[in-house]
Short mmCIF file of N, CA and C in Angstrom, two decimals:
data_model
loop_
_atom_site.label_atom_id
_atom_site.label_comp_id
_atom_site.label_asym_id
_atom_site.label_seq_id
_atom_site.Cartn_x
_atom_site.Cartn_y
_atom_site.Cartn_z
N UNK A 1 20.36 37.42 0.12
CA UNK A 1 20.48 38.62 0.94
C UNK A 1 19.24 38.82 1.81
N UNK A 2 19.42 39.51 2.95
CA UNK A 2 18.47 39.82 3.61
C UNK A 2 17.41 40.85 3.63
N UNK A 3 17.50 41.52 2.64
CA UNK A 3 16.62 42.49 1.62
C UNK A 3 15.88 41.48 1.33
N UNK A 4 15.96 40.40 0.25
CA UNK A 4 15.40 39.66 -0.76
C UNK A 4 14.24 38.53 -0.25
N UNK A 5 15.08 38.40 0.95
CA UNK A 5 14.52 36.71 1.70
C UNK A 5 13.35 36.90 2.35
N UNK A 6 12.33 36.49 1.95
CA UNK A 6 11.52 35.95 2.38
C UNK A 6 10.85 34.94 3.43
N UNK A 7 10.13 34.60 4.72
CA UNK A 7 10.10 33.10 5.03
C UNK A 7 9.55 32.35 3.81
N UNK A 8 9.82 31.42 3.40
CA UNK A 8 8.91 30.08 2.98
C UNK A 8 9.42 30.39 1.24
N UNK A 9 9.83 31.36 1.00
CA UNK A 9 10.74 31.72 -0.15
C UNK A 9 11.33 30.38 -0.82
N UNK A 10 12.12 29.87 -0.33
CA UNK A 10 12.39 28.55 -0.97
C UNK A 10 11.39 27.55 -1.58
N UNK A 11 10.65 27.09 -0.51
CA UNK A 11 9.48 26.14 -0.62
C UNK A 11 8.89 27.07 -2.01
N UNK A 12 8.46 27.79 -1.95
CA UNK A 12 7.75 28.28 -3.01
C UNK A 12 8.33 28.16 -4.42
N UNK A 13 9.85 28.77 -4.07
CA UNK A 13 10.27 29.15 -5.89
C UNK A 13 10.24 27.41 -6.07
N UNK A 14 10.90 26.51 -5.68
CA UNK A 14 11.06 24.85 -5.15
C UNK A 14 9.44 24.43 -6.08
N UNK A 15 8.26 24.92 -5.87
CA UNK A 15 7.08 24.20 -6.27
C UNK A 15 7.44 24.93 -7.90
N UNK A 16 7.47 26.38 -7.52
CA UNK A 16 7.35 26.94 -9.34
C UNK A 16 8.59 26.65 -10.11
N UNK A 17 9.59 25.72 -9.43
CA UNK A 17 10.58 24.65 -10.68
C UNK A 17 10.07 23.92 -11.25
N UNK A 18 9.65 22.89 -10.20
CA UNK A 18 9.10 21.58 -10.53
C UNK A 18 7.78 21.73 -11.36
N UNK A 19 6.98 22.68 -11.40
CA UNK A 19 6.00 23.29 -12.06
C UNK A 19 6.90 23.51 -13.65
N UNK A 20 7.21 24.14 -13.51
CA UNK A 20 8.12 24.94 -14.95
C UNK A 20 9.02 23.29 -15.53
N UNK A 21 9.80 22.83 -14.50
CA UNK A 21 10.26 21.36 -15.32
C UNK A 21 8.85 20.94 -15.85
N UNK A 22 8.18 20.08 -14.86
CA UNK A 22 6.90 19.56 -15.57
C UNK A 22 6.38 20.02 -17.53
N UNK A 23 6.19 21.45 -17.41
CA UNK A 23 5.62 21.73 -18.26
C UNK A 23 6.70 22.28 -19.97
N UNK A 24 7.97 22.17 -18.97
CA UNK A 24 9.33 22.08 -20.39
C UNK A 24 9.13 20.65 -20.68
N UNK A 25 8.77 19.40 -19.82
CA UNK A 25 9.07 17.95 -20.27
C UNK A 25 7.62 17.81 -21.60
N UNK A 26 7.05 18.65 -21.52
CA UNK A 26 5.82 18.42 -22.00
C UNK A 26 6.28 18.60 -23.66
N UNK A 27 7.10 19.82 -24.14
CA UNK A 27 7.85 20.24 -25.17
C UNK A 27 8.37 18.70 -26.21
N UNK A 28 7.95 18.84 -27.15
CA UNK A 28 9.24 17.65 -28.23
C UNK A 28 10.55 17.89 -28.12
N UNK A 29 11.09 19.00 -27.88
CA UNK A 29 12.24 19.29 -27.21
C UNK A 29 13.15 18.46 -26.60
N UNK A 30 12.48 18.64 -25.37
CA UNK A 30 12.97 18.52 -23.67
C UNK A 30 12.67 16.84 -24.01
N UNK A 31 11.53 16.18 -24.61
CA UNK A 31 11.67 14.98 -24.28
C UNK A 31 12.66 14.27 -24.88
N UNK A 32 13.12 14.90 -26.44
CA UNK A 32 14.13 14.37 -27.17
C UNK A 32 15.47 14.59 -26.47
N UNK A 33 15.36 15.67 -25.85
CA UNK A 33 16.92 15.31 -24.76
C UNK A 33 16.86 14.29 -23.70
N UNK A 34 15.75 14.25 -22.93
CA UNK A 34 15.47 13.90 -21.94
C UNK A 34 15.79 12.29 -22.32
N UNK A 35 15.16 11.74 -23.24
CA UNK A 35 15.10 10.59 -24.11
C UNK A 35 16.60 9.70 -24.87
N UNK A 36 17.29 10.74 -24.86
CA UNK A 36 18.73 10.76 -25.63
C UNK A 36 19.28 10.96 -24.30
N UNK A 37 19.67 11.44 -22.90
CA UNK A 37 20.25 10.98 -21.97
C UNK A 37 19.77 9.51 -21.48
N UNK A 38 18.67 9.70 -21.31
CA UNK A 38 18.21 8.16 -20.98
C UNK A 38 19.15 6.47 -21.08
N UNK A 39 19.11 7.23 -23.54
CA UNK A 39 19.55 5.73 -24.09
C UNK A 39 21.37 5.91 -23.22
N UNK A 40 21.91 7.19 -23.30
CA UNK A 40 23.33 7.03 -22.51
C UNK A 40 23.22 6.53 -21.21
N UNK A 41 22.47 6.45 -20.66
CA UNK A 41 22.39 6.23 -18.86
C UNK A 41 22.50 4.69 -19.10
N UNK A 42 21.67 4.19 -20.05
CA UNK A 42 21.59 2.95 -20.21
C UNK A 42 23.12 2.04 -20.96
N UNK A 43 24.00 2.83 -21.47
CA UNK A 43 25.11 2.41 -21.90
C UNK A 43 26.31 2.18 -20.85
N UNK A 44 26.31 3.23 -19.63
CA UNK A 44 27.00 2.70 -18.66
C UNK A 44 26.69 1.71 -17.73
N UNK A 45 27.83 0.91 -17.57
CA UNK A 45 27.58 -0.04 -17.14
C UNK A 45 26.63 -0.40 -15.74
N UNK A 46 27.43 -0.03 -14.99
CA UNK A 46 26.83 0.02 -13.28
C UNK A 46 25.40 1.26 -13.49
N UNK A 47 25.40 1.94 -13.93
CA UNK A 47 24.71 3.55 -13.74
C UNK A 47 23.10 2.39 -14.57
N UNK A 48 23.31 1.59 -15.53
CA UNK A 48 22.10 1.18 -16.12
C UNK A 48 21.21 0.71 -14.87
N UNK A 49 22.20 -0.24 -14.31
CA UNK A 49 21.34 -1.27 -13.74
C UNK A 49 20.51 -0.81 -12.63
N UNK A 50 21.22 0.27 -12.11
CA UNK A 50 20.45 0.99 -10.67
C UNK A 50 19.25 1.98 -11.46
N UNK A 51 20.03 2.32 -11.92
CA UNK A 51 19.05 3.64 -13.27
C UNK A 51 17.59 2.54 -13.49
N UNK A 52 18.00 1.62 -14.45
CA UNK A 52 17.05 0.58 -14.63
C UNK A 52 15.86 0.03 -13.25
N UNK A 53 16.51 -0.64 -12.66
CA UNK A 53 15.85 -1.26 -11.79
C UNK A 53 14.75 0.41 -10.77
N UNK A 54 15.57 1.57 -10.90
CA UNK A 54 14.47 2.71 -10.20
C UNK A 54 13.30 2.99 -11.06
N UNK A 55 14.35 3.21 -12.13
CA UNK A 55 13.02 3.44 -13.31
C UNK A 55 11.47 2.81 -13.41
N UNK A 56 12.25 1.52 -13.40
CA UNK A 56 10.73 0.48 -13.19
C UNK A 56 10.34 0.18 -12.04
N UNK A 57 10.30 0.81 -10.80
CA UNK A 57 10.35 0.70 -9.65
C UNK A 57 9.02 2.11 -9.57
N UNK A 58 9.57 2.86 -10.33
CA UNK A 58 9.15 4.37 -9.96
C UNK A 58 7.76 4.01 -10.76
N UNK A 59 7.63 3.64 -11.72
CA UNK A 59 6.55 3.30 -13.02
C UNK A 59 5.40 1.84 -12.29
N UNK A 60 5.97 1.12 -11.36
CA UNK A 60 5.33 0.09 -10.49
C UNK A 60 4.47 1.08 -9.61
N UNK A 61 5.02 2.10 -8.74
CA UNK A 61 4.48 2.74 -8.29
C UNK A 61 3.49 3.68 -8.54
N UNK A 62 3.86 4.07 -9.77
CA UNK A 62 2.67 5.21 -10.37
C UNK A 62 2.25 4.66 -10.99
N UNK A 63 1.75 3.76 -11.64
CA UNK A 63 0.71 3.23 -12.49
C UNK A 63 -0.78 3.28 -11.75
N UNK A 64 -1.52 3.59 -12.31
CA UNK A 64 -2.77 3.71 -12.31
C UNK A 64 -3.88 3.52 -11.32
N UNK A 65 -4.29 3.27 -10.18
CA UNK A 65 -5.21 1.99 -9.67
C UNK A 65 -6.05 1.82 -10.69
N UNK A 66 -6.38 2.92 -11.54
CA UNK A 66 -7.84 2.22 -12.30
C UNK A 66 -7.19 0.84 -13.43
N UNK A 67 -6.18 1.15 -13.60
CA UNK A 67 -5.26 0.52 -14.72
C UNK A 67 -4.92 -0.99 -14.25
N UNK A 68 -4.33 -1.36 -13.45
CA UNK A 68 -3.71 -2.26 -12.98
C UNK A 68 -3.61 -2.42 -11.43
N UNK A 69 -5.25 -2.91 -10.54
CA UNK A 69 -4.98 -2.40 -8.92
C UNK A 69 -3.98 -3.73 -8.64
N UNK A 70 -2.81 -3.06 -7.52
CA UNK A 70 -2.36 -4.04 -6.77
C UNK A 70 -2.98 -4.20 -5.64
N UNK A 71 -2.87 -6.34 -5.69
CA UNK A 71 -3.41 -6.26 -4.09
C UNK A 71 -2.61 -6.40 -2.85
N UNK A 72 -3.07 -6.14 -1.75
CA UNK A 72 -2.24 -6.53 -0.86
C UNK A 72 -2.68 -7.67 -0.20
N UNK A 73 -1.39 -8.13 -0.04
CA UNK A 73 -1.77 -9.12 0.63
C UNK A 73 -0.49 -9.06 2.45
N UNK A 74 -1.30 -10.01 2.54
CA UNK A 74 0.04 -11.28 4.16
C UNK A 74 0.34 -11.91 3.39
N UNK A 75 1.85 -12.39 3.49
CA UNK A 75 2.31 -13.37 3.38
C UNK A 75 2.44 -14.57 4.50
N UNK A 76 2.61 -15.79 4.63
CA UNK A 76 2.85 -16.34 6.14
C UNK A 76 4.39 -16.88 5.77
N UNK A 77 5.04 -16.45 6.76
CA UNK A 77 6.46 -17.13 6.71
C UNK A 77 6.50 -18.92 7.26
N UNK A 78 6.57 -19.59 6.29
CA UNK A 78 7.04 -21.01 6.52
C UNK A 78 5.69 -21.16 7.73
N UNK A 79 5.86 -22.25 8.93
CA UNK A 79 4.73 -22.59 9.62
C UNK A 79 4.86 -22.06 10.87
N UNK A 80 5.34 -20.65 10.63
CA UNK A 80 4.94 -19.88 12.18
C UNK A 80 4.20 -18.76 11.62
N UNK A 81 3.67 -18.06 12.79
CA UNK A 81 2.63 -17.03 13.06
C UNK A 81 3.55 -15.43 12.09
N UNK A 82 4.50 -15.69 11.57
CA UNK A 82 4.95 -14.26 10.82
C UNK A 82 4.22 -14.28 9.93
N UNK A 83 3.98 -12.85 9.58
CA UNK A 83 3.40 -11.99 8.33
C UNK A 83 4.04 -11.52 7.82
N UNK A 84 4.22 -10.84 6.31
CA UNK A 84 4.82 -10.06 5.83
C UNK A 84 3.68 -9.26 5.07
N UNK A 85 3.78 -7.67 4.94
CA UNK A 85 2.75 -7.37 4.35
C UNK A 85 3.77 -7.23 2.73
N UNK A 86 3.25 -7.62 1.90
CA UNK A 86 3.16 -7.12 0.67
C UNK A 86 2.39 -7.17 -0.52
N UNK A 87 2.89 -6.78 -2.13
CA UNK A 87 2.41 -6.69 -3.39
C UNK A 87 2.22 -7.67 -4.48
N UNK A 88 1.20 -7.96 -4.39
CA UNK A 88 0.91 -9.21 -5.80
C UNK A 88 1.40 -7.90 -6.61
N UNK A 89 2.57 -8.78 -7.54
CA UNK A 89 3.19 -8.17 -8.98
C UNK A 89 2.62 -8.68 -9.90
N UNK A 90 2.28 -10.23 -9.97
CA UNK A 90 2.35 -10.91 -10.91
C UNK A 90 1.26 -12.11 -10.57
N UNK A 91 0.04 -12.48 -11.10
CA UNK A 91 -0.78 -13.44 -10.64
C UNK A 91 -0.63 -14.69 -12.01
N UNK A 92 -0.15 -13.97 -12.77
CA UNK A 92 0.57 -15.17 -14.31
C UNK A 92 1.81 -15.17 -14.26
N UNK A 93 2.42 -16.18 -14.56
CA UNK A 93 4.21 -16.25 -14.53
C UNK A 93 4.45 -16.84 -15.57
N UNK A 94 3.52 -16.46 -16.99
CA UNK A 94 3.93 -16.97 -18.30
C UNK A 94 4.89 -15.59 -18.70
N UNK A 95 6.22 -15.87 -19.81
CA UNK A 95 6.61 -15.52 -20.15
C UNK A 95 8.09 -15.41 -19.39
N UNK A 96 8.26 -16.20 -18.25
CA UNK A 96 8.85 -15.93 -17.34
C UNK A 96 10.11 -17.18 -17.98
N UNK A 97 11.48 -17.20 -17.53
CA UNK A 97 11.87 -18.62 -17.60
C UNK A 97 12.01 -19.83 -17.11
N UNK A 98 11.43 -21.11 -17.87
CA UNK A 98 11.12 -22.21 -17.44
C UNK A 98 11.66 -22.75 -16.09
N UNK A 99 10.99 -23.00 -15.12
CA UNK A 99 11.83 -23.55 -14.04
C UNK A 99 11.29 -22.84 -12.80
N UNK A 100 10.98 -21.41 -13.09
CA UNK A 100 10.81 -20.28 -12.06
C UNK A 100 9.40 -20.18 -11.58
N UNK A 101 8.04 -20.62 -12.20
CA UNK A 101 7.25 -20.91 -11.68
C UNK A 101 6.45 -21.77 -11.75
N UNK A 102 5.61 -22.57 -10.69
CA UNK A 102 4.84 -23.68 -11.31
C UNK A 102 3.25 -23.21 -10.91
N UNK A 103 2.47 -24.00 -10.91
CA UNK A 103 0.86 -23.40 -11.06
C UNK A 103 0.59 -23.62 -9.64
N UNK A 104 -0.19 -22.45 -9.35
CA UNK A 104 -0.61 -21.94 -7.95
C UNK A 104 0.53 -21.39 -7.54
N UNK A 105 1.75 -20.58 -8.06
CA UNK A 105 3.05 -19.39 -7.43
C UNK A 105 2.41 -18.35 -8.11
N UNK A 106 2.58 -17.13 -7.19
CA UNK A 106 2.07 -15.97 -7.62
C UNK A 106 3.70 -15.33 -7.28
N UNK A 107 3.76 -13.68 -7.85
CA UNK A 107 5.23 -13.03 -7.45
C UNK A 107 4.47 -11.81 -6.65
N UNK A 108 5.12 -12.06 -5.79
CA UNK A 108 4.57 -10.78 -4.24
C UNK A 108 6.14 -9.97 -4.30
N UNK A 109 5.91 -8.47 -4.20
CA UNK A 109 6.92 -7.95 -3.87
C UNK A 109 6.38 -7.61 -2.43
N UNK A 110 7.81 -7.79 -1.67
CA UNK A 110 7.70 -7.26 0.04
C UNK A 110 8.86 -5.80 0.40
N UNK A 111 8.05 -5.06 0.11
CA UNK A 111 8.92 -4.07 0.77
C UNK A 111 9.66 -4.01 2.00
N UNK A 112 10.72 -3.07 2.42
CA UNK A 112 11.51 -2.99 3.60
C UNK A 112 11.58 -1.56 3.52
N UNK A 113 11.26 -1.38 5.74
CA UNK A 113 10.91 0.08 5.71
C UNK A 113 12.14 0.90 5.21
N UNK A 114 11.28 2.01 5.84
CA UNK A 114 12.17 3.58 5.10
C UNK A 114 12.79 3.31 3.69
N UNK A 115 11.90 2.78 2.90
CA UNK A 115 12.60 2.43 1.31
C UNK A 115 13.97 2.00 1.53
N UNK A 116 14.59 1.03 1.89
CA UNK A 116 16.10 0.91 1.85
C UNK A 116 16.10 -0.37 1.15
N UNK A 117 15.35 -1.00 0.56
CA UNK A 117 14.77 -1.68 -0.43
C UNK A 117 13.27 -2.90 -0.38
N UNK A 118 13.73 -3.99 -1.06
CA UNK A 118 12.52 -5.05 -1.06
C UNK A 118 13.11 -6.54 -1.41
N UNK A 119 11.95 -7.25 -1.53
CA UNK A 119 12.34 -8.83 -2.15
C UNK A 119 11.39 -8.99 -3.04
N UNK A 120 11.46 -9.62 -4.10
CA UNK A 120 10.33 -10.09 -4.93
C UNK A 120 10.74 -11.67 -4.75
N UNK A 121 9.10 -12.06 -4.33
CA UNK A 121 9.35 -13.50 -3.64
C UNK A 121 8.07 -14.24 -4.94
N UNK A 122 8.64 -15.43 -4.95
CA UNK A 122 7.73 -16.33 -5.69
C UNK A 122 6.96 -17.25 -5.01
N UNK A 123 6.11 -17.02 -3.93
CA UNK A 123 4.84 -18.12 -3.03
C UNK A 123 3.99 -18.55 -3.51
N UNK A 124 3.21 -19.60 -3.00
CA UNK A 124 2.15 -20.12 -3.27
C UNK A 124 1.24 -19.31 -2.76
N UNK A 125 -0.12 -19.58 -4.10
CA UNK A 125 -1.07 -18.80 -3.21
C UNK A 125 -1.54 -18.93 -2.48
N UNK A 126 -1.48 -19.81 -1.83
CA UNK A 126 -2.11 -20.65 0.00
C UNK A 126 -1.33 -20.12 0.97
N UNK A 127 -0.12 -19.50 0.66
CA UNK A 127 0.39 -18.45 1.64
C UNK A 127 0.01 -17.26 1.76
N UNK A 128 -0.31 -16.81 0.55
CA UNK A 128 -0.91 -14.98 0.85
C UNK A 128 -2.51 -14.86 1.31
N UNK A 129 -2.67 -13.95 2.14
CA UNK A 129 -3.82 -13.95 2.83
C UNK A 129 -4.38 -11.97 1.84
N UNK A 130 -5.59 -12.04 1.54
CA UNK A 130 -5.80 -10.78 0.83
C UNK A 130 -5.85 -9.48 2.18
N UNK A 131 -5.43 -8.87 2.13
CA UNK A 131 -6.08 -7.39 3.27
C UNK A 131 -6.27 -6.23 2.65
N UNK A 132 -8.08 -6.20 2.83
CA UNK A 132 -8.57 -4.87 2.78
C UNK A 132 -8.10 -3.24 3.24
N UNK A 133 -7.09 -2.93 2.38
CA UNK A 133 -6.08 -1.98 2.33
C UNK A 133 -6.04 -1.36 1.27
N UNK A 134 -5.91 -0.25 0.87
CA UNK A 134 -5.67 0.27 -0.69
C UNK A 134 -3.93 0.11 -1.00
N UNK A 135 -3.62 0.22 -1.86
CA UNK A 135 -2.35 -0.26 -2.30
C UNK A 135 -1.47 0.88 -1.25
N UNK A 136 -1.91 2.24 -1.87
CA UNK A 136 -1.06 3.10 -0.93
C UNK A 136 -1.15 3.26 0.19
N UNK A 137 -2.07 3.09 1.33
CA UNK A 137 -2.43 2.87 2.89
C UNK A 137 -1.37 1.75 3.02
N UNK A 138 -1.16 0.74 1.97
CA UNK A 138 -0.28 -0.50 2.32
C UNK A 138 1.10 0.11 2.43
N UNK A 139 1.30 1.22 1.13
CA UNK A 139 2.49 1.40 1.12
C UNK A 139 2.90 2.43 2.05
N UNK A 140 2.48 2.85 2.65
CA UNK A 140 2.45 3.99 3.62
C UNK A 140 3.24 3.25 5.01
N UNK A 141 2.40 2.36 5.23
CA UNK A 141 2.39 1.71 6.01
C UNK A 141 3.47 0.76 6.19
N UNK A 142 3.71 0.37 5.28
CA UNK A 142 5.18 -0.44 5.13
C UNK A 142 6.32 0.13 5.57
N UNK A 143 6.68 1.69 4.31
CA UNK A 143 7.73 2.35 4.57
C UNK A 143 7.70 3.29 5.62
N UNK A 144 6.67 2.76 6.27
CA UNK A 144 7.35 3.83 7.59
C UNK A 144 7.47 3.11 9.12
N UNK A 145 7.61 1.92 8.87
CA UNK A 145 7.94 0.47 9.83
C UNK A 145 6.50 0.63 10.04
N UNK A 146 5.10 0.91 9.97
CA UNK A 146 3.54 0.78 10.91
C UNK A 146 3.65 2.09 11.76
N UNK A 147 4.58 3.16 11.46
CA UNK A 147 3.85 4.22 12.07
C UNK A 147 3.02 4.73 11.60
N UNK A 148 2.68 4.64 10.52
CA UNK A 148 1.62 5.46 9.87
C UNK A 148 0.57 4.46 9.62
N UNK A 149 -0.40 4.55 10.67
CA UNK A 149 -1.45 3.40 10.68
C UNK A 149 -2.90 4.41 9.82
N UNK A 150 -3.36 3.45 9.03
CA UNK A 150 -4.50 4.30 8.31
C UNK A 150 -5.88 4.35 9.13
N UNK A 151 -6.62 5.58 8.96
CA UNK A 151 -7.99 5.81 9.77
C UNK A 151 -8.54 4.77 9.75
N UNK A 152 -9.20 4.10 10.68
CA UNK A 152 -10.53 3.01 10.72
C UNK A 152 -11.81 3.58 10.52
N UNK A 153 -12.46 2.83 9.86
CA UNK A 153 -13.27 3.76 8.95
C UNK A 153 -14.40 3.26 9.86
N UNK A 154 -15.50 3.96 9.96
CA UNK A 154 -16.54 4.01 10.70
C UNK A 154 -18.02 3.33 10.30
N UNK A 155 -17.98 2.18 11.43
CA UNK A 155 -19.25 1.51 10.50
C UNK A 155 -20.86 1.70 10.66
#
């Protein structure tokens, strides 16, 4: 109603949800439900695999820098002048199955803008070139095709 409304009213109550979720997930509660939909998400069929593959997608992303930094790198496509920017995932490929990597393959994930997905590619490391980028300036930068170019820092 127009009594009630506020500008920016939304945005606001919108932060004090996500505030209030946050701090119900915190509860033994909320996680034991939260936890018990989960194992069901994971029982349907199709719903796992997308469920799955975001999940660990979302957890790639938020992990730590102090924890685990990703680097960025170039990739070079075959023997022309293309780049690809992306993510060393993986600089060991033990545990992996036999066949899938041999010594000197690293696993680079390459994003595609506006998140509409990626590739996880298995190269040699004589293809990736390192660039002085922080992981998120990289990722910034990716998903938004290079419009969002990061400050040059002043020497």
């Amino acid at each position: 109603p127009q009594a009630v409304y506020l500008p920016g009213l939304g945005v606001a109550l919108g932060v004090v949800l996500v505030f209030l979720v946050g701090l119900l997930m915190r509860t033994w509660v909320a996680r034991k439900i939260f936890s018990w939909t989960e194992r069901l998400m994971y029982q349907v069929p199709v719903v796992k695999t997308v469920y799955g593959a975001l999940r660990d997608f979302t957890v790639f992303l938020s992990r730590p820098q102090k924890q685990d930094p990703q680097q960025v790198v170039l990739v070079r496509l075959g023997d022309t002048d293309l780049r690809i920017l992306g993510f060393v995932t993986r600089n060991d490929l033990a545990g992996l199955p036999p066949g899938m990597g041999e010594p000197g393959v690293i696993m680079v994930y390459l994003p595609m803008s506006y998140q509409v997905g990626g590739y996880t590619v298995l190269v040699p490391r004589t293809s990736v070139q390192p660039v002085d980028m922080s992981f998120k300036e990289a990722m910034r930068f990716t998903l938004t095709a290079g419009l969002s170019v990061p400050a040059v820092k002043a020497v």
